[in-house]
mmCIF file of C-alpha atoms and ligand atoms in Angstrom:
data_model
loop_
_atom_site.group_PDB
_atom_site.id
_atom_site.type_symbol
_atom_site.label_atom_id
_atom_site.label_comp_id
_atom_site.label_asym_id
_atom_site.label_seq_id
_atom_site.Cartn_x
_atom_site.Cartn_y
_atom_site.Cartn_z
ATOM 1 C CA UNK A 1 -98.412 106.672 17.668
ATOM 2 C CA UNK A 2 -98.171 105.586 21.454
ATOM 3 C CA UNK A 3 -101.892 102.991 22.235
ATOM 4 C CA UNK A 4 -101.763 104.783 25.906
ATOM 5 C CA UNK A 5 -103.994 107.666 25.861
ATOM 6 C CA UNK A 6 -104.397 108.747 29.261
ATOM 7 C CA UNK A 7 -106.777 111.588 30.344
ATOM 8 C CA UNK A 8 -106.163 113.389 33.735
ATOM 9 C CA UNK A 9 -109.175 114.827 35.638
ATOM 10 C CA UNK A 10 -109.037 117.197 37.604
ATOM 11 C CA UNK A 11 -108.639 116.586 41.746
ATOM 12 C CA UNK A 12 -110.656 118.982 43.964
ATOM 13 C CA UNK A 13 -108.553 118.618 46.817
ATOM 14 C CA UNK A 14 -108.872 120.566 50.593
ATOM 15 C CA UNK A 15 -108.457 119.533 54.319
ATOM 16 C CA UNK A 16 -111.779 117.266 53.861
ATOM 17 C CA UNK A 17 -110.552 115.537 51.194
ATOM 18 C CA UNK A 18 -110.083 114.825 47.358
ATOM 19 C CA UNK A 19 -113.300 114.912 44.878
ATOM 20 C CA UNK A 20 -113.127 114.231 41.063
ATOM 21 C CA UNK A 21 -115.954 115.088 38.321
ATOM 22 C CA UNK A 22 -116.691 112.738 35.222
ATOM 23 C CA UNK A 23 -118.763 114.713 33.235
ATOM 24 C CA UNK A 24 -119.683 113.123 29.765
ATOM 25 C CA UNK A 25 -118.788 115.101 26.383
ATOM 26 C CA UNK A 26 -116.603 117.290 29.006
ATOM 27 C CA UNK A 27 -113.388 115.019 30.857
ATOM 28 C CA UNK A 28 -115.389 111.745 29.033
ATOM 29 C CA UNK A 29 -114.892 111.864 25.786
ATOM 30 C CA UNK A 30 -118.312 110.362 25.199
ATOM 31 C CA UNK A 31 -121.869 109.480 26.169
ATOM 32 C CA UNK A 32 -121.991 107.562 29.206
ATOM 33 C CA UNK A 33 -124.076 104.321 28.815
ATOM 34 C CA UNK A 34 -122.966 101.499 30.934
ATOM 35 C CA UNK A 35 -120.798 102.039 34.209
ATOM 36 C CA UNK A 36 -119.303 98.810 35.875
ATOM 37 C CA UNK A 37 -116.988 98.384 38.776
ATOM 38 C CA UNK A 38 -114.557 95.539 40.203
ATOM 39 C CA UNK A 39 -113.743 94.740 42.967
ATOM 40 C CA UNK A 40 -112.197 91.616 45.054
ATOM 41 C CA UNK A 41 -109.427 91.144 42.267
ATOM 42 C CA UNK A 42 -106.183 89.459 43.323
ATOM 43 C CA UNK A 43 -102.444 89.734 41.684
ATOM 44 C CA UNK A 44 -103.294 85.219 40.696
ATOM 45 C CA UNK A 45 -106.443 86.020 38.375
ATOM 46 C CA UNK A 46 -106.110 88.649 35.399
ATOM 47 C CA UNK A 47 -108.768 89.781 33.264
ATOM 48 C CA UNK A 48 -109.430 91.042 30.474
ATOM 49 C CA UNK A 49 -108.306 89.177 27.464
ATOM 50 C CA UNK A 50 -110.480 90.514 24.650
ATOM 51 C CA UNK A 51 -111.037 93.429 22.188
ATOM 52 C CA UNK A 52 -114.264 95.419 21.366
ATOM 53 C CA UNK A 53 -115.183 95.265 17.801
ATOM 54 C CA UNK A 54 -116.979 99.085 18.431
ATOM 55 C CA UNK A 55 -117.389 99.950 22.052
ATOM 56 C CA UNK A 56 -115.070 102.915 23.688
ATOM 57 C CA UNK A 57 -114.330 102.627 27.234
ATOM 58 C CA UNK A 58 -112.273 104.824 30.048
ATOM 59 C CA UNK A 59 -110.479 102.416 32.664
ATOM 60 C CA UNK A 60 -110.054 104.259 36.526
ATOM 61 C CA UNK A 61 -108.279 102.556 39.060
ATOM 62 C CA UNK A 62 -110.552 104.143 41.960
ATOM 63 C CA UNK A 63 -107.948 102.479 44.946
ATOM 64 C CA UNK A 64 -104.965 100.789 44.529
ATOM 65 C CA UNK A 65 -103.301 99.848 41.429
ATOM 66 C CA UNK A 66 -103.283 97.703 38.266
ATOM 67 C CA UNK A 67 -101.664 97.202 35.552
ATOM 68 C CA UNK A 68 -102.692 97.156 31.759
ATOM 69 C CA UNK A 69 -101.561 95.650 28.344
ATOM 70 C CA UNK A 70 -103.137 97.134 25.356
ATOM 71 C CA UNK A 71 -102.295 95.524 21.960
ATOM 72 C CA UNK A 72 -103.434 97.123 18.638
ATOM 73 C CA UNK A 73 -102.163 93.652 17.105
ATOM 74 C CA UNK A 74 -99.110 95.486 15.898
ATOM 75 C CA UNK A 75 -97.481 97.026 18.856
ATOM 76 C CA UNK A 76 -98.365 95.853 23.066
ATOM 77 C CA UNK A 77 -98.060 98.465 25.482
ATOM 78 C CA UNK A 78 -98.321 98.602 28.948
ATOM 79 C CA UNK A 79 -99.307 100.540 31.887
ATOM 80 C CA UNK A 80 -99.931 100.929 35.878
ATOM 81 C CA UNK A 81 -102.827 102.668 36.969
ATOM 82 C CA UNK A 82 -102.317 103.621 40.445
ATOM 83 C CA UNK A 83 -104.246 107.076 40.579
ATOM 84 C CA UNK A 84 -107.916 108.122 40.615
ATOM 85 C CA UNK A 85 -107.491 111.452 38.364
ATOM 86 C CA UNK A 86 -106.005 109.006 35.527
ATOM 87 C CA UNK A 87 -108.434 107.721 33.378
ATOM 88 C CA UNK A 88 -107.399 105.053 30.853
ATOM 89 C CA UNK A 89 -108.877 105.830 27.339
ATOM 90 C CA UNK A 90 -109.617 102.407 25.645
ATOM 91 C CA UNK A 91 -110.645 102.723 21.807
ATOM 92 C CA UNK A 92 -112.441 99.944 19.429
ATOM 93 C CA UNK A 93 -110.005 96.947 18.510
ATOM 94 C CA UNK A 94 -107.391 97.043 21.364
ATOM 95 C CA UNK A 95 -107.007 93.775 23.272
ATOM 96 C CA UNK A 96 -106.611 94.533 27.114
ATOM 97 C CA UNK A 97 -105.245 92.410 29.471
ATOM 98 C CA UNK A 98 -105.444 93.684 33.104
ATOM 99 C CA UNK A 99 -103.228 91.742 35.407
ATOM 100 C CA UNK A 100 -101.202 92.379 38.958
ATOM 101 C CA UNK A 101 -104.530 93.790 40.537
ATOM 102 C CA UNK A 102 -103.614 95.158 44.665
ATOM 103 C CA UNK A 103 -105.667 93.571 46.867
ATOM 104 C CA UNK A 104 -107.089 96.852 47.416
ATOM 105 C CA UNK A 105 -107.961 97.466 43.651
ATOM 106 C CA UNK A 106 -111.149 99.377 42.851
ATOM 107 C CA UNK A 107 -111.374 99.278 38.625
ATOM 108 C CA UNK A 108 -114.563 101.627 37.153
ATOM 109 C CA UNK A 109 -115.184 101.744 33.542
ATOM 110 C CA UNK A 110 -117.315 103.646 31.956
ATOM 111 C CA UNK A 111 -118.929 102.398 28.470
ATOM 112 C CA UNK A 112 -120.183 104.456 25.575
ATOM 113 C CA UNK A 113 -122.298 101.300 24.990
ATOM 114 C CA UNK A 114 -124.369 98.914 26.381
ATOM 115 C CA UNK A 115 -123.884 95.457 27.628
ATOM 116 C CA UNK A 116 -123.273 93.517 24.068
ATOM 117 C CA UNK A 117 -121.274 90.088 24.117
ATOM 118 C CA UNK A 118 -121.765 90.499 20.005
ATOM 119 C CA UNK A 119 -119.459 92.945 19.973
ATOM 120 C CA UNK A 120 -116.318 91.510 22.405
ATOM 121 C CA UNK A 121 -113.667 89.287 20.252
ATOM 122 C CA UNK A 122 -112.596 86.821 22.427
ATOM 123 C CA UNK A 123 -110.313 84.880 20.541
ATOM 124 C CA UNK A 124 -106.863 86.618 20.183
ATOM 125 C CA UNK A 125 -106.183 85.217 16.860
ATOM 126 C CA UNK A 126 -109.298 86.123 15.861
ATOM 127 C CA UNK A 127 -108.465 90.094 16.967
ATOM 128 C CA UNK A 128 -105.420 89.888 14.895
ATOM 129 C CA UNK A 129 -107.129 88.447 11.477
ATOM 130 C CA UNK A 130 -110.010 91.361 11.756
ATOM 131 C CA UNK A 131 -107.124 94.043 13.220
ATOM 132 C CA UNK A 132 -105.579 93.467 9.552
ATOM 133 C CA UNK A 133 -108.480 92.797 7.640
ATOM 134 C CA UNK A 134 -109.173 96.558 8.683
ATOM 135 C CA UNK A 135 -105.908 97.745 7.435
ATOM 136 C CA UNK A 136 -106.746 96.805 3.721
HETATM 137 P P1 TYD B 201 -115.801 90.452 30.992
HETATM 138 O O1 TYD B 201 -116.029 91.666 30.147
HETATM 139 O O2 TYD B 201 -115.368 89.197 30.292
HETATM 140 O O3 TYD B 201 -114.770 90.780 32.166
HETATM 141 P P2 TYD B 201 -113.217 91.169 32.130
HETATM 142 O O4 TYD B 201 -112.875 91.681 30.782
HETATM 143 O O5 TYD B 201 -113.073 92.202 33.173
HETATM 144 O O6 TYD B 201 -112.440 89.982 32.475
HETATM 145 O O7 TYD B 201 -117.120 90.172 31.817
HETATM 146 C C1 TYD B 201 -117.201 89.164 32.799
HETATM 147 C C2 TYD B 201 -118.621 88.627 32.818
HETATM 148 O O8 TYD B 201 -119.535 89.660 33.146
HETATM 149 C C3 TYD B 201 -119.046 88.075 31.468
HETATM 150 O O9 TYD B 201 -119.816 86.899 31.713
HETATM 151 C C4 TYD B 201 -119.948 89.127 30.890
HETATM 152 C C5 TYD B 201 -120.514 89.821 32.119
HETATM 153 N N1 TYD B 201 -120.749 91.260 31.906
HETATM 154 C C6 TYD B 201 -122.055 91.730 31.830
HETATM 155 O O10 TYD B 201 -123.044 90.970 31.950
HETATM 156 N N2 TYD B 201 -122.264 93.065 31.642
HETATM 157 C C7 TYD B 201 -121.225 93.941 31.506
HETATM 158 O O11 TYD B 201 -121.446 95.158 31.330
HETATM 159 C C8 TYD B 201 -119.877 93.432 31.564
HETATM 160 C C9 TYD B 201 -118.689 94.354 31.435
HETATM 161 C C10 TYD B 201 -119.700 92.077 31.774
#
């Protein structure tokens, strides 16, 4: 089973423009908690590098692109997000790495959690020993 699950929102699109509604428990497939944004990235610094022991997440590259490896510690997959109707599902116990940001790169994530450095695991060894441990 592919790691990638993308959703694709709808675009309200006319002469003025293009809009596009997150609406939690509707296009997000959860209760909205936390929303952070990045900006200022550059192609030399990527980010990421950690797994969520229990938090779900939706990656959307607002402007430019990005791309992103997910890694369920068996299989790595990766992806560009270059579109703001893409949203970038992100379950429990993947480890992301986002990397190649544009210069122009707007990232938003919305969090069915809050703010809890308890939860992130850090330490890719670490993701892979708890990854298996979860398999038995
Ligand atoms: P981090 O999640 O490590 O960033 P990334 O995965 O994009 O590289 O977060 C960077 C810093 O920001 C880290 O010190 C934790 C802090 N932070 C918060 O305080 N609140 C938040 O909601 C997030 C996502 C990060």
């Amino acid at each position: 089973m592919s790691i990638t699950r993308l959703l694709t929102f709808e675009n309200i699109v006319d002469q003025r423009g293009s809009l596009i509604v997150l609406e939690a428990l509707k296009n997000i497939p959860f209760e909205v908690r936390r929303i952070y944004y990045m900006t200022n990235l550059s192609s030399d610094n990527a980010r990421g590098f950690h797994a969520h022991k229990d938090l779900t997440q939706v990656a959307i590259c607002l402007n430019g692109y990005c791309r992103f490896v997910l890694d369920n510690g068996s299989n790595r997959e990766e992806i560009i997000l270059n579109a703001p109707d893409q949203g970038l599902l992100i379950t429990s116990m993947i480890w992301r790495e986002m990397y190649d940001f544009s210069t122009d790169c707007v990232l938003l994530v919305l969090a069915n959690q809050y703010y809890d450095e308890s939860d992130y695991i850090r330490n890719y060894n670490q993701f892979l020993q708890e990854v298996n441990n979860g398999k038995n």
